[in-house]
């Protein structure tokens, strides 16, 4: 009896961790299993055995991983005779009045930034300390212009980051604008995926000046190189504080996926940062598989505003007898709780190497068949 109770407890904990909407499990069962003769175990009998078993089965059958990387648009409100004209008026205002003003603001920002950055970068090469200080301020300035071009309404909570050795900042990740929103307050050296196009040009030129480190997730050797550069950077007393997005990919600001342990095995103080976007005016999630970053910026600049809260949480250190993975999960708990995000036990890198739908469906059907077979044998 104690073994059954223990099994139910484990199943309940897994179910509460997932906390996702359940699909109809009958859709994945073979058609013949739904109409068994009297005296044999039927589907409803199996489900009635334990609510926890039903939760676990539903979570496994459901493709809950995909939910972490999907935008969930709000219910349409404008399709009625009273509000539709008002919505049309809003579209005209956003695209033909606000958007041109925002483009002008961003253009002026780039002109000011480049007219100051280029002379400082090339004429102060012999004065590294002064040059880095000015470049750091200029990077913060251009990030402020970016936030202004979205009419960003950002609330920062908690003490601001400071330049200290042996510390690293970690945050949940929704879009590349996370970096911009944090950078306008503090010039972080970010660890980020290398991007092509104009974003890659900015990475290899301007952002190099604040000590950013880039990697290519398809290159296994990059992990070793980045880890060494990261250790060297955090030990430098005059280096900018390091910012890492340990999820490794953009998630839709409703869930948090597993944190990579690299940031938690450096022997440094870890400073959690929780970021939560309000979708009332725009969904800030960037789905890089369906949308270029240029189009993502266009979406933000044609919205009413980007509303966001940022919490700088209490710094954490590795506890005695605590592994790096346990440390990462503890910090993820803090960020998820503060930002109101759901934790899911998935590796974000699966977003780039997911199994085919046919394989996923066969695994789901196999799971359902194995459950029925076990209880038929009993």
JSON list of C-alpha atoms in Angstrom, two decimals, residues 95-329:
[
{"chain": "A", "resi": 95, "resn": "UNK", "atom": "CA", "xyz": [1.33, 53.09, -38.92]},
{"chain": "A", "resi": 96, "resn": "UNK", "atom": "CA", "xyz": [1.11, 56.61, -40.36]},
{"chain": "A", "resi": 97, "resn": "UNK", "atom": "CA", "xyz": [1.77, 58.87, -37.36]},
{"chain": "A", "resi": 98, "resn": "UNK", "atom": "CA", "xyz": [3.53, 57.03, -34.53]},
{"chain": "A", "resi": 99, "resn": "UNK", "atom": "CA", "xyz": [5.70, 54.76, -36.71]},
{"chain": "A", "resi": 100, "resn": "UNK", "atom": "CA", "xyz": [7.31, 57.60, -38.76]},
{"chain": "A", "resi": 101, "resn": "UNK", "atom": "CA", "xyz": [8.05, 59.50, -35.54]},
{"chain": "A", "resi": 102, "resn": "UNK", "atom": "CA", "xyz": [9.70, 56.41, -34.06]},
{"chain": "A", "resi": 103, "resn": "UNK", "atom": "CA", "xyz": [11.79, 55.88, -37.19]},
{"chain": "A", "resi": 104, "resn": "UNK", "atom": "CA", "xyz": [12.93, 59.49, -36.92]},
{"chain": "A", "resi": 105, "resn": "UNK", "atom": "CA", "xyz": [13.84, 59.02, -33.25]},
{"chain": "A", "resi": 106, "resn": "UNK", "atom": "CA", "xyz": [15.86, 55.90, -34.02]},
{"chain": "A", "resi": 107, "resn": "UNK", "atom": "CA", "xyz": [17.59, 57.55, -36.98]},
{"chain": "A", "resi": 108, "resn": "UNK", "atom": "CA", "xyz": [18.58, 60.57, -34.89]},
{"chain": "A", "resi": 109, "resn": "UNK", "atom": "CA", "xyz": [19.83, 58.18, -32.21]},
{"chain": "A", "resi": 110, "resn": "UNK", "atom": "CA", "xyz": [22.07, 56.34, -34.67]},
{"chain": "A", "resi": 111, "resn": "UNK", "atom": "CA", "xyz": [23.46, 59.61, -36.06]},
{"chain": "A", "resi": 112, "resn": "UNK", "atom": "CA", "xyz": [24.35, 60.85, -32.57]},
{"chain": "A", "resi": 113, "resn": "UNK", "atom": "CA", "xyz": [25.77, 57.47, -31.57]},
{"chain": "A", "resi": 114, "resn": "UNK", "atom": "CA", "xyz": [27.98, 56.98, -34.66]},
{"chain": "A", "resi": 115, "resn": "UNK", "atom": "CA", "xyz": [29.20, 60.58, -34.68]},
{"chain": "A", "resi": 116, "resn": "UNK", "atom": "CA", "xyz": [30.51, 60.03, -31.14]},
{"chain": "A", "resi": 117, "resn": "UNK", "atom": "CA", "xyz": [31.42, 56.35, -31.19]},
{"chain": "A", "resi": 118, "resn": "UNK", "atom": "CA", "xyz": [33.65, 56.31, -34.28]},
{"chain": "A", "resi": 119, "resn": "UNK", "atom": "CA", "xyz": [36.01, 59.12, -33.15]},
{"chain": "A", "resi": 120, "resn": "UNK", "atom": "CA", "xyz": [36.25, 57.64, -29.66]},
{"chain": "A", "resi": 121, "resn": "UNK", "atom": "CA", "xyz": [36.89, 54.13, -30.97]},
{"chain": "A", "resi": 122, "resn": "UNK", "atom": "CA", "xyz": [39.65, 55.10, -33.39]},
{"chain": "A", "resi": 123, "resn": "UNK", "atom": "CA", "xyz": [41.25, 58.16, -31.75]},
{"chain": "A", "resi": 124, "resn": "UNK", "atom": "CA", "xyz": [41.53, 56.85, -28.18]},
{"chain": "A", "resi": 125, "resn": "UNK", "atom": "CA", "xyz": [43.22, 53.53, -28.90]},
{"chain": "A", "resi": 126, "resn": "UNK", "atom": "CA", "xyz": [46.10, 54.43, -26.62]},
{"chain": "A", "resi": 127, "resn": "UNK", "atom": "CA", "xyz": [43.80, 55.20, -23.68]},
{"chain": "A", "resi": 128, "resn": "UNK", "atom": "CA", "xyz": [41.95, 51.92, -23.21]},
{"chain": "A", "resi": 129, "resn": "UNK", "atom": "CA", "xyz": [40.40, 52.67, -19.83]},
{"chain": "A", "resi": 130, "resn": "UNK", "atom": "CA", "xyz": [38.91, 55.99, -20.92]},
{"chain": "A", "resi": 131, "resn": "UNK", "atom": "CA", "xyz": [37.84, 54.60, -24.30]},
{"chain": "A", "resi": 132, "resn": "UNK", "atom": "CA", "xyz": [36.01, 51.64, -22.73]},
{"chain": "A", "resi": 133, "resn": "UNK", "atom": "CA", "xyz": [34.24, 53.93, -20.27]},
{"chain": "A", "resi": 134, "resn": "UNK", "atom": "CA", "xyz": [32.97, 56.24, -23.02]},
{"chain": "A", "resi": 135, "resn": "UNK", "atom": "CA", "xyz": [32.02, 53.36, -25.32]},
{"chain": "A", "resi": 136, "resn": "UNK", "atom": "CA", "xyz": [30.10, 51.75, -22.47]},
{"chain": "A", "resi": 137, "resn": "UNK", "atom": "CA", "xyz": [28.07, 54.93, -21.99]},
{"chain": "A", "resi": 138, "resn": "UNK", "atom": "CA", "xyz": [27.44, 55.23, -25.74]},
{"chain": "A", "resi": 139, "resn": "UNK", "atom": "CA", "xyz": [26.14, 51.66, -25.97]},
{"chain": "A", "resi": 140, "resn": "UNK", "atom": "CA", "xyz": [23.73, 52.43, -23.12]},
{"chain": "A", "resi": 141, "resn": "UNK", "atom": "CA", "xyz": [22.68, 55.55, -25.04]},
{"chain": "A", "resi": 142, "resn": "UNK", "atom": "CA", "xyz": [21.81, 53.75, -28.29]},
{"chain": "A", "resi": 143, "resn": "UNK", "atom": "CA", "xyz": [19.87, 51.15, -26.31]},
{"chain": "A", "resi": 144, "resn": "UNK", "atom": "CA", "xyz": [17.85, 53.99, -24.77]},
{"chain": "A", "resi": 145, "resn": "UNK", "atom": "CA", "xyz": [17.01, 55.20, -28.29]},
{"chain": "A", "resi": 146, "resn": "UNK", "atom": "CA", "xyz": [15.88, 51.67, -29.23]},
{"chain": "A", "resi": 147, "resn": "UNK", "atom": "CA", "xyz": [13.58, 51.49, -26.19]},
{"chain": "A", "resi": 148, "resn": "UNK", "atom": "CA", "xyz": [12.23, 54.95, -27.04]},
{"chain": "A", "resi": 149, "resn": "UNK", "atom": "CA", "xyz": [11.46, 53.76, -30.59]},
{"chain": "A", "resi": 150, "resn": "UNK", "atom": "CA", "xyz": [9.09, 51.17, -29.08]},
{"chain": "A", "resi": 151, "resn": "UNK", "atom": "CA", "xyz": [7.63, 53.65, -26.56]},
{"chain": "A", "resi": 152, "resn": "UNK", "atom": "CA", "xyz": [9.01, 51.31, -23.94]},
{"chain": "A", "resi": 153, "resn": "UNK", "atom": "CA", "xyz": [7.40, 51.49, -20.50]},
{"chain": "A", "resi": 154, "resn": "UNK", "atom": "CA", "xyz": [9.94, 49.63, -18.37]},
{"chain": "A", "resi": 155, "resn": "UNK", "atom": "CA", "xyz": [9.75, 49.32, -14.59]},
{"chain": "A", "resi": 156, "resn": "UNK", "atom": "CA", "xyz": [12.95, 48.25, -12.84]},
{"chain": "A", "resi": 157, "resn": "UNK", "atom": "CA", "xyz": [12.70, 46.74, -9.37]},
{"chain": "A", "resi": 158, "resn": "UNK", "atom": "CA", "xyz": [15.57, 46.15, -6.96]},
{"chain": "A", "resi": 159, "resn": "UNK", "atom": "CA", "xyz": [19.17, 47.42, -6.77]},
{"chain": "A", "resi": 160, "resn": "UNK", "atom": "CA", "xyz": [20.91, 48.14, -10.08]},
{"chain": "A", "resi": 161, "resn": "UNK", "atom": "CA", "xyz": [23.82, 45.89, -11.16]},
{"chain": "A", "resi": 162, "resn": "UNK", "atom": "CA", "xyz": [27.34, 47.01, -10.29]},
{"chain": "A", "resi": 163, "resn": "UNK", "atom": "CA", "xyz": [30.79, 46.22, -11.67]},
{"chain": "A", "resi": 164, "resn": "UNK", "atom": "CA", "xyz": [32.26, 43.57, -9.40]},
{"chain": "A", "resi": 165, "resn": "UNK", "atom": "CA", "xyz": [34.47, 40.58, -10.16]},
{"chain": "A", "resi": 166, "resn": "UNK", "atom": "CA", "xyz": [33.26, 37.05, -9.60]},
{"chain": "A", "resi": 167, "resn": "UNK", "atom": "CA", "xyz": [29.60, 37.64, -10.42]},
{"chain": "A", "resi": 168, "resn": "UNK", "atom": "CA", "xyz": [27.32, 36.76, -13.33]},
{"chain": "A", "resi": 169, "resn": "UNK", "atom": "CA", "xyz": [23.75, 37.82, -14.12]},
{"chain": "A", "resi": 170, "resn": "UNK", "atom": "CA", "xyz": [21.24, 35.32, -15.49]},
{"chain": "A", "resi": 171, "resn": "UNK", "atom": "CA", "xyz": [17.78, 36.08, -16.89]},
{"chain": "A", "resi": 172, "resn": "UNK", "atom": "CA", "xyz": [14.88, 34.36, -18.62]},
{"chain": "A", "resi": 173, "resn": "UNK", "atom": "CA", "xyz": [14.82, 34.96, -22.38]},
{"chain": "A", "resi": 174, "resn": "UNK", "atom": "CA", "xyz": [11.93, 36.11, -24.57]},
{"chain": "A", "resi": 175, "resn": "UNK", "atom": "CA", "xyz": [13.59, 38.12, -27.33]},
{"chain": "A", "resi": 176, "resn": "UNK", "atom": "CA", "xyz": [16.83, 39.86, -28.23]},
{"chain": "A", "resi": 177, "resn": "UNK", "atom": "CA", "xyz": [15.22, 43.02, -26.91]},
{"chain": "A", "resi": 178, "resn": "UNK", "atom": "CA", "xyz": [15.78, 41.55, -23.41]},
{"chain": "A", "resi": 179, "resn": "UNK", "atom": "CA", "xyz": [19.42, 42.51, -23.89]},
{"chain": "A", "resi": 180, "resn": "UNK", "atom": "CA", "xyz": [18.51, 46.03, -25.05]},
{"chain": "A", "resi": 181, "resn": "UNK", "atom": "CA", "xyz": [16.16, 46.61, -22.11]},
{"chain": "A", "resi": 182, "resn": "UNK", "atom": "CA", "xyz": [18.80, 45.51, -19.60]},
{"chain": "A", "resi": 183, "resn": "UNK", "atom": "CA", "xyz": [21.67, 47.20, -21.44]},
{"chain": "A", "resi": 184, "resn": "UNK", "atom": "CA", "xyz": [20.12, 50.67, -21.30]},
{"chain": "A", "resi": 185, "resn": "UNK", "atom": "CA", "xyz": [20.57, 50.62, -17.52]},
{"chain": "A", "resi": 186, "resn": "UNK", "atom": "CA", "xyz": [23.88, 48.74, -17.28]},
{"chain": "A", "resi": 187, "resn": "UNK", "atom": "CA", "xyz": [26.47, 47.95, -19.96]},
{"chain": "A", "resi": 188, "resn": "UNK", "atom": "CA", "xyz": [26.49, 44.15, -19.71]},
{"chain": "A", "resi": 189, "resn": "UNK", "atom": "CA", "xyz": [28.85, 41.85, -21.56]},
{"chain": "A", "resi": 190, "resn": "UNK", "atom": "CA", "xyz": [26.37, 39.35, -22.95]},
{"chain": "A", "resi": 191, "resn": "UNK", "atom": "CA", "xyz": [26.90, 35.73, -23.99]},
{"chain": "A", "resi": 192, "resn": "UNK", "atom": "CA", "xyz": [24.79, 35.31, -27.11]},
{"chain": "A", "resi": 193, "resn": "UNK", "atom": "CA", "xyz": [24.27, 33.29, -30.28]},
{"chain": "A", "resi": 194, "resn": "UNK", "atom": "CA", "xyz": [26.03, 34.72, -33.33]},
{"chain": "A", "resi": 195, "resn": "UNK", "atom": "CA", "xyz": [23.51, 36.14, -35.82]},
{"chain": "A", "resi": 196, "resn": "UNK", "atom": "CA", "xyz": [23.84, 36.90, -39.55]},
{"chain": "A", "resi": 197, "resn": "UNK", "atom": "CA", "xyz": [23.02, 40.14, -41.37]},
{"chain": "A", "resi": 198, "resn": "UNK", "atom": "CA", "xyz": [23.06, 43.58, -39.80]},
{"chain": "A", "resi": 199, "resn": "UNK", "atom": "CA", "xyz": [22.64, 42.13, -36.32]},
{"chain": "A", "resi": 200, "resn": "UNK", "atom": "CA", "xyz": [25.83, 40.12, -36.79]},
{"chain": "A", "resi": 201, "resn": "UNK", "atom": "CA", "xyz": [27.62, 43.27, -37.98]},
{"chain": "A", "resi": 202, "resn": "UNK", "atom": "CA", "xyz": [26.65, 45.08, -34.79]},
{"chain": "A", "resi": 203, "resn": "UNK", "atom": "CA", "xyz": [27.80, 42.10, -32.73]},
{"chain": "A", "resi": 204, "resn": "UNK", "atom": "CA", "xyz": [31.23, 41.94, -34.35]},
{"chain": "A", "resi": 205, "resn": "UNK", "atom": "CA", "xyz": [31.87, 45.70, -34.18]},
{"chain": "A", "resi": 206, "resn": "UNK", "atom": "CA", "xyz": [30.02, 47.85, -31.64]},
{"chain": "A", "resi": 207, "resn": "UNK", "atom": "CA", "xyz": [29.07, 45.23, -29.04]},
{"chain": "A", "resi": 208, "resn": "UNK", "atom": "CA", "xyz": [32.59, 43.82, -28.99]},
{"chain": "A", "resi": 209, "resn": "UNK", "atom": "CA", "xyz": [33.56, 47.04, -27.21]},
{"chain": "A", "resi": 210, "resn": "UNK", "atom": "CA", "xyz": [31.65, 46.04, -24.07]},
{"chain": "A", "resi": 211, "resn": "UNK", "atom": "CA", "xyz": [33.24, 42.59, -23.97]},
{"chain": "A", "resi": 212, "resn": "UNK", "atom": "CA", "xyz": [30.38, 40.52, -25.43]},
{"chain": "A", "resi": 213, "resn": "UNK", "atom": "CA", "xyz": [31.14, 36.89, -26.28]},
{"chain": "A", "resi": 214, "resn": "UNK", "atom": "CA", "xyz": [29.50, 35.19, -29.25]},
{"chain": "A", "resi": 215, "resn": "UNK", "atom": "CA", "xyz": [29.07, 31.52, -30.06]},
{"chain": "A", "resi": 216, "resn": "UNK", "atom": "CA", "xyz": [27.54, 29.26, -32.69]},
{"chain": "A", "resi": 217, "resn": "UNK", "atom": "CA", "xyz": [25.36, 26.56, -31.15]},
{"chain": "A", "resi": 218, "resn": "UNK", "atom": "CA", "xyz": [26.07, 24.22, -34.11]},
{"chain": "A", "resi": 219, "resn": "UNK", "atom": "CA", "xyz": [29.81, 24.22, -33.31]},
{"chain": "A", "resi": 220, "resn": "UNK", "atom": "CA", "xyz": [30.65, 21.91, -30.42]},
{"chain": "A", "resi": 221, "resn": "UNK", "atom": "CA", "xyz": [34.14, 23.42, -29.99]},
{"chain": "A", "resi": 222, "resn": "UNK", "atom": "CA", "xyz": [32.59, 26.85, -29.39]},
{"chain": "A", "resi": 223, "resn": "UNK", "atom": "CA", "xyz": [31.34, 25.68, -26.00]},
{"chain": "A", "resi": 224, "resn": "UNK", "atom": "CA", "xyz": [34.86, 25.08, -24.71]},
{"chain": "A", "resi": 225, "resn": "UNK", "atom": "CA", "xyz": [36.12, 28.39, -26.11]},
{"chain": "A", "resi": 226, "resn": "UNK", "atom": "CA", "xyz": [33.20, 30.35, -24.65]},
{"chain": "A", "resi": 227, "resn": "UNK", "atom": "CA", "xyz": [33.62, 28.70, -21.25]},
{"chain": "A", "resi": 228, "resn": "UNK", "atom": "CA", "xyz": [37.28, 29.72, -21.12]},
{"chain": "A", "resi": 229, "resn": "UNK", "atom": "CA", "xyz": [36.53, 33.31, -22.24]},
{"chain": "A", "resi": 230, "resn": "UNK", "atom": "CA", "xyz": [33.75, 33.49, -19.68]},
{"chain": "A", "resi": 231, "resn": "UNK", "atom": "CA", "xyz": [36.01, 32.40, -16.81]},
{"chain": "A", "resi": 232, "resn": "UNK", "atom": "CA", "xyz": [38.64, 34.94, -17.82]},
{"chain": "A", "resi": 233, "resn": "UNK", "atom": "CA", "xyz": [36.04, 37.71, -18.08]},
{"chain": "A", "resi": 234, "resn": "UNK", "atom": "CA", "xyz": [34.36, 37.20, -14.70]},
{"chain": "A", "resi": 235, "resn": "UNK", "atom": "CA", "xyz": [37.74, 37.29, -12.96]},
{"chain": "A", "resi": 236, "resn": "UNK", "atom": "CA", "xyz": [38.63, 40.69, -14.42]},
{"chain": "A", "resi": 237, "resn": "UNK", "atom": "CA", "xyz": [37.95, 43.51, -11.91]},
{"chain": "A", "resi": 238, "resn": "UNK", "atom": "CA", "xyz": [37.44, 46.18, -14.61]},
{"chain": "A", "resi": 239, "resn": "UNK", "atom": "CA", "xyz": [35.28, 44.12, -16.98]},
{"chain": "A", "resi": 240, "resn": "UNK", "atom": "CA", "xyz": [31.59, 44.78, -17.48]},
{"chain": "A", "resi": 241, "resn": "UNK", "atom": "CA", "xyz": [29.22, 42.44, -15.60]},
{"chain": "A", "resi": 242, "resn": "UNK", "atom": "CA", "xyz": [28.34, 39.33, -17.57]},
{"chain": "A", "resi": 243, "resn": "UNK", "atom": "CA", "xyz": [24.75, 38.65, -18.66]},
{"chain": "A", "resi": 244, "resn": "UNK", "atom": "CA", "xyz": [23.71, 35.13, -19.65]},
{"chain": "A", "resi": 245, "resn": "UNK", "atom": "CA", "xyz": [20.39, 33.74, -20.86]},
{"chain": "A", "resi": 246, "resn": "UNK", "atom": "CA", "xyz": [20.80, 30.15, -19.61]},
{"chain": "A", "resi": 247, "resn": "UNK", "atom": "CA", "xyz": [17.68, 28.86, -21.42]},
{"chain": "A", "resi": 248, "resn": "UNK", "atom": "CA", "xyz": [19.73, 29.14, -24.61]},
{"chain": "A", "resi": 249, "resn": "UNK", "atom": "CA", "xyz": [16.75, 30.15, -26.76]},
{"chain": "A", "resi": 250, "resn": "UNK", "atom": "CA", "xyz": [13.77, 32.50, -26.79]},
{"chain": "A", "resi": 251, "resn": "UNK", "atom": "CA", "xyz": [10.71, 31.25, -24.88]},
{"chain": "A", "resi": 252, "resn": "UNK", "atom": "CA", "xyz": [7.25, 32.84, -25.11]},
{"chain": "A", "resi": 253, "resn": "UNK", "atom": "CA", "xyz": [7.30, 34.54, -21.67]},
{"chain": "A", "resi": 254, "resn": "UNK", "atom": "CA", "xyz": [4.77, 32.09, -20.28]},
{"chain": "A", "resi": 255, "resn": "UNK", "atom": "CA", "xyz": [7.15, 29.22, -19.48]},
{"chain": "A", "resi": 256, "resn": "UNK", "atom": "CA", "xyz": [10.77, 28.65, -18.49]},
{"chain": "A", "resi": 257, "resn": "UNK", "atom": "CA", "xyz": [12.72, 25.74, -19.95]},
{"chain": "A", "resi": 258, "resn": "UNK", "atom": "CA", "xyz": [15.76, 24.10, -18.36]},
{"chain": "A", "resi": 259, "resn": "UNK", "atom": "CA", "xyz": [18.74, 26.32, -17.54]},
{"chain": "A", "resi": 260, "resn": "UNK", "atom": "CA", "xyz": [22.12, 25.29, -18.90]},
{"chain": "A", "resi": 261, "resn": "UNK", "atom": "CA", "xyz": [24.57, 24.70, -16.06]},
{"chain": "A", "resi": 262, "resn": "UNK", "atom": "CA", "xyz": [27.54, 26.60, -17.55]},
{"chain": "A", "resi": 263, "resn": "UNK", "atom": "CA", "xyz": [26.80, 29.84, -15.71]},
{"chain": "A", "resi": 264, "resn": "UNK", "atom": "CA", "xyz": [26.39, 27.98, -12.42]},
{"chain": "A", "resi": 265, "resn": "UNK", "atom": "CA", "xyz": [29.69, 26.09, -12.32]},
{"chain": "A", "resi": 266, "resn": "UNK", "atom": "CA", "xyz": [32.00, 29.13, -12.48]},
{"chain": "A", "resi": 267, "resn": "UNK", "atom": "CA", "xyz": [32.32, 29.47, -8.72]},
{"chain": "A", "resi": 268, "resn": "UNK", "atom": "CA", "xyz": [30.79, 32.97, -8.95]},
{"chain": "A", "resi": 269, "resn": "UNK", "atom": "CA", "xyz": [27.90, 34.78, -7.34]},
{"chain": "A", "resi": 270, "resn": "UNK", "atom": "CA", "xyz": [24.82, 34.41, -9.54]},
{"chain": "A", "resi": 271, "resn": "UNK", "atom": "CA", "xyz": [22.44, 37.37, -9.72]},
{"chain": "A", "resi": 272, "resn": "UNK", "atom": "CA", "xyz": [18.99, 36.34, -11.03]},
{"chain": "A", "resi": 273, "resn": "UNK", "atom": "CA", "xyz": [17.02, 38.76, -13.22]},
{"chain": "A", "resi": 274, "resn": "UNK", "atom": "CA", "xyz": [13.32, 38.15, -13.92]},
{"chain": "A", "resi": 275, "resn": "UNK", "atom": "CA", "xyz": [11.73, 39.75, -17.01]},
{"chain": "A", "resi": 276, "resn": "UNK", "atom": "CA", "xyz": [7.97, 39.79, -17.60]},
{"chain": "A", "resi": 277, "resn": "UNK", "atom": "CA", "xyz": [6.28, 41.45, -20.59]},
{"chain": "A", "resi": 278, "resn": "UNK", "atom": "CA", "xyz": [2.71, 42.66, -20.52]},
{"chain": "A", "resi": 279, "resn": "UNK", "atom": "CA", "xyz": [0.92, 41.59, -23.71]},
{"chain": "A", "resi": 280, "resn": "UNK", "atom": "CA", "xyz": [-1.71, 44.30, -23.46]},
{"chain": "A", "resi": 281, "resn": "UNK", "atom": "CA", "xyz": [-0.17, 46.23, -26.37]},
{"chain": "A", "resi": 282, "resn": "UNK", "atom": "CA", "xyz": [2.19, 43.77, -28.11]},
{"chain": "A", "resi": 283, "resn": "UNK", "atom": "CA", "xyz": [3.59, 40.26, -27.68]},
{"chain": "A", "resi": 284, "resn": "UNK", "atom": "CA", "xyz": [7.35, 40.74, -27.31]},
{"chain": "A", "resi": 285, "resn": "UNK", "atom": "CA", "xyz": [8.17, 37.07, -27.99]},
{"chain": "A", "resi": 286, "resn": "UNK", "atom": "CA", "xyz": [10.52, 36.62, -30.97]},
{"chain": "A", "resi": 287, "resn": "UNK", "atom": "CA", "xyz": [9.98, 33.36, -32.84]},
{"chain": "A", "resi": 288, "resn": "UNK", "atom": "CA", "xyz": [13.22, 33.29, -34.81]},
{"chain": "A", "resi": 289, "resn": "UNK", "atom": "CA", "xyz": [12.09, 30.29, -36.87]},
{"chain": "A", "resi": 290, "resn": "UNK", "atom": "CA", "xyz": [9.17, 32.22, -38.36]},
{"chain": "A", "resi": 291, "resn": "UNK", "atom": "CA", "xyz": [10.24, 35.85, -38.21]},
{"chain": "A", "resi": 292, "resn": "UNK", "atom": "CA", "xyz": [13.45, 37.76, -38.89]},
{"chain": "A", "resi": 293, "resn": "UNK", "atom": "CA", "xyz": [14.63, 40.17, -36.23]},
{"chain": "A", "resi": 294, "resn": "UNK", "atom": "CA", "xyz": [14.02, 43.07, -38.64]},
{"chain": "A", "resi": 295, "resn": "UNK", "atom": "CA", "xyz": [10.34, 42.10, -38.91]},
{"chain": "A", "resi": 296, "resn": "UNK", "atom": "CA", "xyz": [10.22, 41.64, -35.15]},
{"chain": "A", "resi": 297, "resn": "UNK", "atom": "CA", "xyz": [11.47, 45.20, -34.66]},
{"chain": "A", "resi": 298, "resn": "UNK", "atom": "CA", "xyz": [8.92, 46.44, -37.20]},
{"chain": "A", "resi": 299, "resn": "UNK", "atom": "CA", "xyz": [6.18, 44.73, -35.21]},
{"chain": "A", "resi": 300, "resn": "UNK", "atom": "CA", "xyz": [7.35, 46.44, -32.02]},
{"chain": "A", "resi": 301, "resn": "UNK", "atom": "CA", "xyz": [7.67, 49.85, -33.68]},
{"chain": "A", "resi": 302, "resn": "UNK", "atom": "CA", "xyz": [4.12, 49.67, -35.09]},
{"chain": "A", "resi": 303, "resn": "UNK", "atom": "CA", "xyz": [2.56, 48.69, -31.76]},
{"chain": "A", "resi": 304, "resn": "UNK", "atom": "CA", "xyz": [1.28, 51.07, -29.13]},
{"chain": "A", "resi": 305, "resn": "UNK", "atom": "CA", "xyz": [3.99, 50.33, -26.58]},
{"chain": "A", "resi": 306, "resn": "UNK", "atom": "CA", "xyz": [6.27, 47.68, -25.06]},
{"chain": "A", "resi": 307, "resn": "UNK", "atom": "CA", "xyz": [5.36, 47.25, -21.40]},
{"chain": "A", "resi": 308, "resn": "UNK", "atom": "CA", "xyz": [7.76, 45.30, -19.20]},
{"chain": "A", "resi": 309, "resn": "UNK", "atom": "CA", "xyz": [8.80, 44.67, -15.60]},
{"chain": "A", "resi": 310, "resn": "UNK", "atom": "CA", "xyz": [12.38, 43.79, -14.63]},
{"chain": "A", "resi": 311, "resn": "UNK", "atom": "CA", "xyz": [13.27, 42.44, -11.19]},
{"chain": "A", "resi": 312, "resn": "UNK", "atom": "CA", "xyz": [16.88, 42.26, -9.95]},
{"chain": "A", "resi": 313, "resn": "UNK", "atom": "CA", "xyz": [16.65, 39.47, -7.39]},
{"chain": "A", "resi": 314, "resn": "UNK", "atom": "CA", "xyz": [18.85, 38.60, -4.42]},
{"chain": "A", "resi": 315, "resn": "UNK", "atom": "CA", "xyz": [22.30, 37.23, -5.43]},
{"chain": "A", "resi": 316, "resn": "UNK", "atom": "CA", "xyz": [22.78, 33.52, -4.89]},
{"chain": "A", "resi": 317, "resn": "UNK", "atom": "CA", "xyz": [25.82, 31.33, -4.24]},
{"chain": "A", "resi": 318, "resn": "UNK", "atom": "CA", "xyz": [26.38, 27.60, -4.54]},
{"chain": "A", "resi": 319, "resn": "UNK", "atom": "CA", "xyz": [25.37, 25.84, -1.33]},
{"chain": "A", "resi": 320, "resn": "UNK", "atom": "CA", "xyz": [27.45, 23.07, 0.28]},
{"chain": "A", "resi": 321, "resn": "UNK", "atom": "CA", "xyz": [26.88, 19.69, -1.39]},
{"chain": "A", "resi": 322, "resn": "UNK", "atom": "CA", "xyz": [24.73, 21.36, -4.09]},
{"chain": "A", "resi": 323, "resn": "UNK", "atom": "CA", "xyz": [25.46, 20.45, -7.71]},
{"chain": "A", "resi": 324, "resn": "UNK", "atom": "CA", "xyz": [25.56, 22.98, -10.55]},
{"chain": "A", "resi": 325, "resn": "UNK", "atom": "CA", "xyz": [22.32, 21.51, -11.94]},
{"chain": "A", "resi": 326, "resn": "UNK", "atom": "CA", "xyz": [20.55, 21.85, -8.59]},
{"chain": "A", "resi": 327, "resn": "UNK", "atom": "CA", "xyz": [21.87, 25.42, -8.30]},
{"chain": "A", "resi": 328, "resn": "UNK", "atom": "CA", "xyz": [20.51, 26.22, -11.77]},
{"chain": "A", "resi": 329, "resn": "UNK", "atom": "CA", "xyz": [17.09, 24.80, -10.87]}
]
